[in-house]
Amino acid sequence: MLEYNQFNEPLVSVVIPTYNRPEYLKQAIASAIQQTYQNIEIIVSDNCSPENPQPIIESFNDKRIRFWRQQQNIGMLANQMHAFKMAQGKYVASLHDDDMWNEDFLAKLVPPLEENPELILAFCDQYIIDAQSEINHALTEENTQAYKRDKLTQGVYQTFAKIGLVDKSIPTAAACVIRNNIIDWDSIPSEVGGMWDLYLTYLCCISGYGAYYHPERLTRYRTHEQTDTMLSGSKDAQAKIRKAKSEIFCYKIFSQDERLKEFQPYFEQKCLEAHTTLAIGLLRNQQTAAARPYLWQALSQQKFNLRTIAALTISFTPRPLANQLLGISK
């Protein structure tokens, strides 16, 4: 029976959506299999990779792995949500196909949830690793501080909207275990795109349940050139446009939620910043006319923003010079 093992441990669903990362996928699956907490199912949902990863799955010879292959590429979010909806466990944990867990990740995050039914999630800190799986200690420390996990004490946070949505301390996509039955996976709209983890944090924040923080670094988050974060931060115009649209959608919903009224100014400011980001992406994509309305809106609702003013100025600059300023070679 999957639901309980000999130690009466509840089933945890490990969700691994994947696309075209066979070597990393092997490492991710191995880190799930090697968990000291053994009552798990591992759901691998492949988004129609050019090379079918089924041989990789079979090489583990582990009956706890459930494999699904999409017949066509349905997009990152749809594949992720499909995997979540397959989950049968009392708890669910997302593991990116290019990340890894320490072997005691589940062993340390599941017990607090079992001991306190008023908690919806438990999360931890994480290491940052490079493409070769080496820990980058400087970047790890920088990441911990950037998301203010260095300021958090271990234990229960009965309300955690600031931690989750302002400080963004909770890595729901990589270092978090969630009580499965509280989340309606169908309620996550497609417009959230790559910001699905922030939207999931939002659903957890407004659930009325609490969160638990374990300060150890129990997961390994990989940074490399093909992550969406890296792409959107570089000169990839389409990635920047996608991310900005997702941010605008999310922050509009957050700012309109009366339960989060105290954070409304922050959400509105983030929404305006995303307008500028979207405009910059459109400028890089040679869509000047489409970019300007976002810049005017951002400018009209902010007292002074140098980034927005600079982008608006570039939109009226002759194309050859504008391309140079935007770092476009053509």
Coordinates of C-alpha atoms in Angstrom, one line a residue:
M1 CA 0.0 0.0 0.0
L2 CA 1.4 3.4 -0.9
E3 CA -0.3 5.5 1.7
Y4 CA 1.5 4.4 4.9
N5 CA 4.8 2.5 5.4
Q6 CA 5.8 0.4 8.4
F7 CA 6.7 3.5 10.4
N8 CA 3.2 5.0 9.7
E9 CA 4.8 7.8 7.7
P10 CA 2.4 9.5 5.3
L11 CA 3.0 9.4 1.6
V12 CA 4.8 12.3 0.1
S13 CA 4.5 13.1 -3.6
V14 CA 7.8 14.3 -5.2
V15 CA 6.8 16.2 -8.3
I16 CA 9.5 16.5 -11.0
P17 CA 8.5 18.2 -14.3
T18 CA 11.1 17.9 -16.9
Y19 CA 12.2 19.0 -20.4
N20 CA 15.4 18.2 -22.2
R21 CA 17.8 18.0 -19.3
P22 CA 18.6 14.2 -19.2
E23 CA 21.8 14.5 -17.1
Y24 CA 20.4 16.9 -14.6
L25 CA 17.2 14.8 -14.4
K26 CA 19.2 11.7 -13.4
Q27 CA 20.7 13.7 -10.5
A28 CA 17.3 15.1 -9.4
I29 CA 15.7 11.6 -9.4
A30 CA 18.6 10.1 -7.6
S31 CA 18.4 12.8 -4.8
A32 CA 14.7 11.9 -4.4
I33 CA 15.3 8.2 -4.3
Q34 CA 18.1 8.6 -1.7
Q35 CA 15.8 10.4 0.8
T36 CA 16.0 8.8 4.3
Y37 CA 12.3 9.4 4.4
Q38 CA 11.3 6.5 2.1
N39 CA 7.5 6.6 1.8
I40 CA 7.4 8.6 -1.4
E41 CA 6.1 8.5 -4.9
I42 CA 8.2 10.3 -7.5
I43 CA 6.1 11.8 -10.4
V44 CA 8.2 12.6 -13.4
S45 CA 6.2 14.5 -16.1
D46 CA 8.1 15.0 -19.3
N47 CA 7.0 17.9 -21.6
C48 CA 7.7 16.0 -24.8
S49 CA 11.5 16.2 -24.7
P50 CA 13.3 15.6 -28.1
E51 CA 14.8 12.5 -26.4
N52 CA 12.4 10.4 -24.4
P53 CA 13.7 10.1 -20.8
Q54 CA 12.0 6.8 -20.2
P55 CA 15.3 4.8 -20.3
I56 CA 16.5 7.1 -17.5
I57 CA 13.4 6.3 -15.5
E58 CA 13.8 2.6 -16.1
S59 CA 17.5 2.6 -15.2
F60 CA 16.5 3.4 -11.5
N61 CA 14.3 0.3 -11.3
D62 CA 12.3 1.9 -8.6
K63 CA 8.5 1.1 -8.4
R64 CA 7.9 4.4 -6.6
I65 CA 8.5 6.3 -9.8
R66 CA 5.5 7.2 -11.9
F67 CA 6.3 8.5 -15.4
W68 CA 4.2 10.5 -17.7
R69 CA 5.2 11.8 -21.1
Q70 CA 3.1 14.5 -22.8
Q71 CA 2.3 13.8 -26.5
Q72 CA 3.2 17.3 -27.4
N73 CA 4.9 20.3 -25.6
I74 CA 2.1 21.8 -23.6
G75 CA 4.2 24.6 -21.9
M76 CA 6.1 24.7 -18.7
L77 CA 3.2 25.6 -16.4
A78 CA 0.7 23.1 -17.8
N79 CA 3.3 20.3 -17.4
Q80 CA 4.0 21.4 -13.8
M81 CA 0.3 21.5 -12.9
H82 CA -0.3 18.2 -14.6
A83 CA 2.3 16.6 -12.3
F84 CA 0.8 18.3 -9.2
K85 CA -2.6 16.9 -10.1
M86 CA -1.2 13.4 -10.4
A87 CA 0.0 13.6 -6.8
Q88 CA -1.7 11.1 -4.4
G89 CA 0.3 12.0 -1.3
K90 CA -0.8 13.7 1.9
Y91 CA 2.1 16.1 1.2
V92 CA 3.6 17.3 -2.1
A93 CA 7.0 18.7 -2.8
S94 CA 8.3 20.2 -6.1
L95 CA 11.7 19.3 -7.3
H96 CA 13.0 21.0 -10.5
D97 CA 14.7 18.6 -12.9
D98 CA 17.9 20.6 -12.5
D99 CA 17.9 20.8 -8.7
M100 CA 18.7 18.3 -6.0
W101 CA 17.8 17.6 -2.4
N102 CA 19.9 16.6 0.6
E103 CA 19.0 13.1 1.7
D104 CA 17.4 14.4 4.9
F105 CA 15.2 17.1 3.2
L106 CA 11.9 15.3 3.7
A107 CA 12.9 13.7 7.0
K108 CA 13.3 17.2 8.5
L109 CA 10.3 19.0 6.9
V110 CA 7.5 16.4 7.1
P111 CA 7.5 15.9 11.0
P112 CA 6.6 19.5 11.8
L113 CA 3.6 19.2 9.4
E114 CA 2.6 15.9 11.0
E115 CA 2.8 17.4 14.5
N116 CA 0.8 20.5 13.7
P117 CA -2.3 20.1 11.5
E118 CA -2.7 23.9 11.4
L119 CA 0.4 24.2 9.1
I120 CA 0.1 24.2 5.4
L121 CA 3.8 24.2 4.5
A122 CA 7.3 23.7 5.8
F123 CA 10.3 25.2 4.1
C124 CA 14.1 25.5 4.5
D125 CA 17.1 27.4 3.2
Q126 CA 19.1 26.2 0.2
Y127 CA 22.5 26.0 -1.4
I128 CA 23.2 27.5 -4.8
I129 CA 25.1 25.2 -7.1
D130 CA 26.6 25.7 -10.6
A131 CA 26.2 23.7 -13.8
Q132 CA 28.8 21.2 -12.5
S133 CA 26.9 20.7 -9.2
E134 CA 29.5 22.5 -7.2
I135 CA 28.3 24.7 -4.3
N136 CA 28.9 28.4 -4.8
H137 CA 29.3 29.5 -1.2
A138 CA 29.4 33.2 -1.8
L139 CA 26.3 33.1 -4.0
T140 CA 24.6 30.8 -1.4
E141 CA 25.1 33.3 1.3
E142 CA 24.0 36.1 -1.0
N143 CA 20.8 34.2 -1.8
T144 CA 20.0 33.6 1.9
Q145 CA 20.4 37.2 2.7
A146 CA 18.5 38.4 -0.4
Y147 CA 15.5 36.4 0.6
K148 CA 15.9 37.4 4.3
R149 CA 16.1 33.8 5.4
D150 CA 19.1 34.8 7.6
K151 CA 16.6 37.0 9.6
L152 CA 14.1 34.1 10.2
T153 CA 14.2 32.0 13.3
Q154 CA 13.3 28.4 13.3
G155 CA 9.6 27.6 14.0
V156 CA 6.0 28.4 13.2
Y157 CA 4.8 31.5 11.5
Q158 CA 1.0 31.7 11.9
T159 CA 0.7 34.5 9.3
F160 CA 3.4 34.7 6.7
A161 CA 2.2 37.0 3.9
K162 CA 5.2 39.3 4.4
I163 CA 7.6 36.4 4.5
G164 CA 6.1 34.8 1.4
L165 CA 5.0 37.6 -0.9
V166 CA 7.2 40.6 0.1
D167 CA 10.5 39.0 1.3
K168 CA 9.9 35.9 -0.9
S169 CA 11.6 33.8 1.7
I170 CA 9.6 30.6 0.8
P171 CA 11.0 28.7 -2.1
T172 CA 7.8 26.8 -2.9
A173 CA 9.3 25.4 -6.2
A174 CA 12.5 24.0 -4.7
A175 CA 12.7 23.8 -0.9
C176 CA 9.2 23.4 0.4
V177 CA 6.7 20.6 1.5
I178 CA 3.0 21.5 1.2
R179 CA -0.1 19.9 2.6
N180 CA -1.7 18.6 -0.6
N181 CA -5.4 18.6 0.1
I182 CA -5.6 22.3 0.9
I183 CA -4.5 23.5 -2.5
D184 CA -6.9 23.5 -5.5
W185 CA -4.4 23.0 -8.3
D186 CA -7.1 23.9 -10.8
S187 CA -7.3 27.4 -9.3
I188 CA -3.8 28.4 -10.5
P189 CA -4.5 30.3 -13.7
S190 CA -2.4 30.0 -16.8
E191 CA -1.6 33.7 -16.8
V192 CA 0.8 33.2 -13.8
G193 CA 3.3 31.5 -16.1
G194 CA 6.7 31.3 -14.6
M195 CA 5.5 33.0 -11.5
W196 CA 3.4 30.0 -10.5
D197 CA 5.5 29.4 -7.4
L198 CA 4.8 33.0 -6.1
Y199 CA 1.1 32.4 -6.9
L200 CA 1.2 29.1 -5.0
T201 CA 2.8 31.0 -2.1
Y202 CA -0.2 33.4 -2.3
L203 CA -2.7 30.6 -2.1
C204 CA -0.9 29.2 1.0
C205 CA -0.8 32.7 2.6
I206 CA -4.5 33.2 2.3
S207 CA -5.4 29.7 3.4
G208 CA -5.6 30.6 7.1
Y209 CA -2.9 28.0 7.9
G210 CA 0.6 28.6 9.2
A211 CA 4.1 27.9 7.9
Y212 CA 7.2 26.3 9.5
Y213 CA 10.8 27.3 8.8
H214 CA 13.8 25.0 9.2
P215 CA 17.0 27.1 8.8
E216 CA 19.3 24.4 7.5
R217 CA 20.2 24.3 3.8
L218 CA 18.6 21.1 2.7
T219 CA 18.3 21.6 -1.0
R220 CA 20.6 22.6 -3.9
Y221 CA 19.2 25.1 -6.4
R222 CA 21.1 25.1 -9.6
T223 CA 22.0 28.3 -11.6
H224 CA 22.9 27.9 -15.2
E225 CA 22.4 29.7 -18.5
Q226 CA 19.1 28.1 -19.4
T227 CA 17.1 28.8 -16.3
D228 CA 14.1 31.2 -16.9
T229 CA 15.5 33.5 -14.2
M230 CA 18.9 33.8 -16.0
L231 CA 17.1 34.3 -19.4
S232 CA 14.8 37.0 -18.2
G233 CA 17.6 38.8 -16.5
S234 CA 19.7 38.8 -19.7
K235 CA 19.0 40.2 -23.2
D236 CA 16.4 37.4 -24.0
A237 CA 13.5 39.7 -24.9
Q238 CA 10.9 37.0 -25.0
A239 CA 11.8 35.7 -21.6
K240 CA 11.7 39.2 -20.2
I241 CA 8.3 39.8 -21.8
R242 CA 6.9 36.5 -20.4
K243 CA 8.2 37.2 -16.9
A244 CA 6.9 40.8 -16.8
K245 CA 3.4 39.8 -18.0
S246 CA 3.3 37.1 -15.3
E247 CA 4.3 39.6 -12.6
I248 CA 1.7 42.2 -13.7
F249 CA -1.0 39.5 -13.5
C250 CA 0.1 38.3 -10.1
Y251 CA 0.6 41.6 -8.4
K252 CA -2.7 43.0 -9.7
I253 CA -4.5 40.1 -8.0
F254 CA -2.5 40.5 -4.8
S255 CA -3.1 44.2 -4.6
Q256 CA -6.9 43.7 -5.0
D257 CA -7.1 41.1 -2.2
E258 CA -8.5 42.8 0.9
R259 CA -6.8 40.2 3.1
L260 CA -3.5 41.6 2.0
K261 CA -4.4 45.3 2.2
E262 CA -1.4 46.3 4.3
F263 CA 0.9 45.3 1.5
Q264 CA -1.1 46.9 -1.3
P265 CA 1.4 49.8 -1.9
Y266 CA 4.2 47.2 -2.3
F267 CA 2.2 45.1 -4.8
E268 CA 1.3 48.2 -6.8
Q269 CA 4.9 49.3 -6.9
K270 CA 6.0 45.9 -8.1
C271 CA 3.3 46.0 -10.8
L272 CA 4.6 49.3 -12.1
E273 CA 8.2 48.0 -12.1
A274 CA 6.9 45.0 -14.2
H275 CA 5.3 47.5 -16.6
T276 CA 8.8 49.0 -17.2
T277 CA 10.3 45.6 -17.5
L278 CA 7.7 44.6 -20.1
A279 CA 8.3 47.7 -22.0
I280 CA 12.1 47.1 -22.1
G281 CA 11.4 43.6 -23.4
L282 CA 9.2 45.0 -26.1
L283 CA 11.8 47.6 -27.1
R284 CA 14.4 44.9 -27.4
N285 CA 11.9 43.0 -29.6
Q286 CA 11.6 46.1 -31.9
Q287 CA 8.0 46.8 -30.7
T288 CA 8.4 50.5 -29.8
A289 CA 4.8 51.5 -30.2
A290 CA 3.6 48.7 -28.0
A291 CA 6.2 49.5 -25.3
R292 CA 5.3 53.2 -24.8
P293 CA 1.9 52.8 -23.2
Y294 CA 3.4 50.7 -20.4
L295 CA 6.1 53.3 -19.8
W296 CA 3.6 56.2 -19.7
Q297 CA 1.5 54.3 -17.2
A298 CA 4.5 53.4 -15.0
L299 CA 5.7 57.0 -15.2
S300 CA 2.3 58.6 -14.4
Q301 CA 1.9 56.5 -11.3
Q302 CA 5.4 56.9 -9.9
K303 CA 6.9 60.1 -8.6
F304 CA 10.3 59.5 -10.2
N305 CA 11.9 56.4 -11.7
L306 CA 15.1 56.7 -13.6
R307 CA 14.8 53.3 -15.2
T308 CA 11.3 54.1 -16.6
I309 CA 12.5 57.6 -17.8
A310 CA 15.6 56.0 -19.5
A311 CA 13.4 53.4 -21.2
L312 CA 11.0 56.0 -22.4
T313 CA 13.8 58.2 -23.7
I314 CA 15.2 55.2 -25.6
S315 CA 11.8 54.6 -27.2
F316 CA 12.1 58.1 -28.9
T317 CA 15.8 57.6 -29.9
P318 CA 16.6 56.7 -33.5
R319 CA 16.7 53.0 -34.0
P320 CA 20.5 52.5 -34.5
L321 CA 21.4 54.3 -31.3
A322 CA 18.5 52.8 -29.5
N323 CA 19.8 49.3 -30.4
Q324 CA 23.2 50.2 -29.1
L325 CA 21.7 51.4 -25.8
L326 CA 19.6 48.3 -25.5
G327 CA 22.6 46.0 -26.3
I328 CA 21.0 44.8 -29.5
S329 CA 23.7 43.8 -32.1
K330 CA 21.5 43.9 -35.2

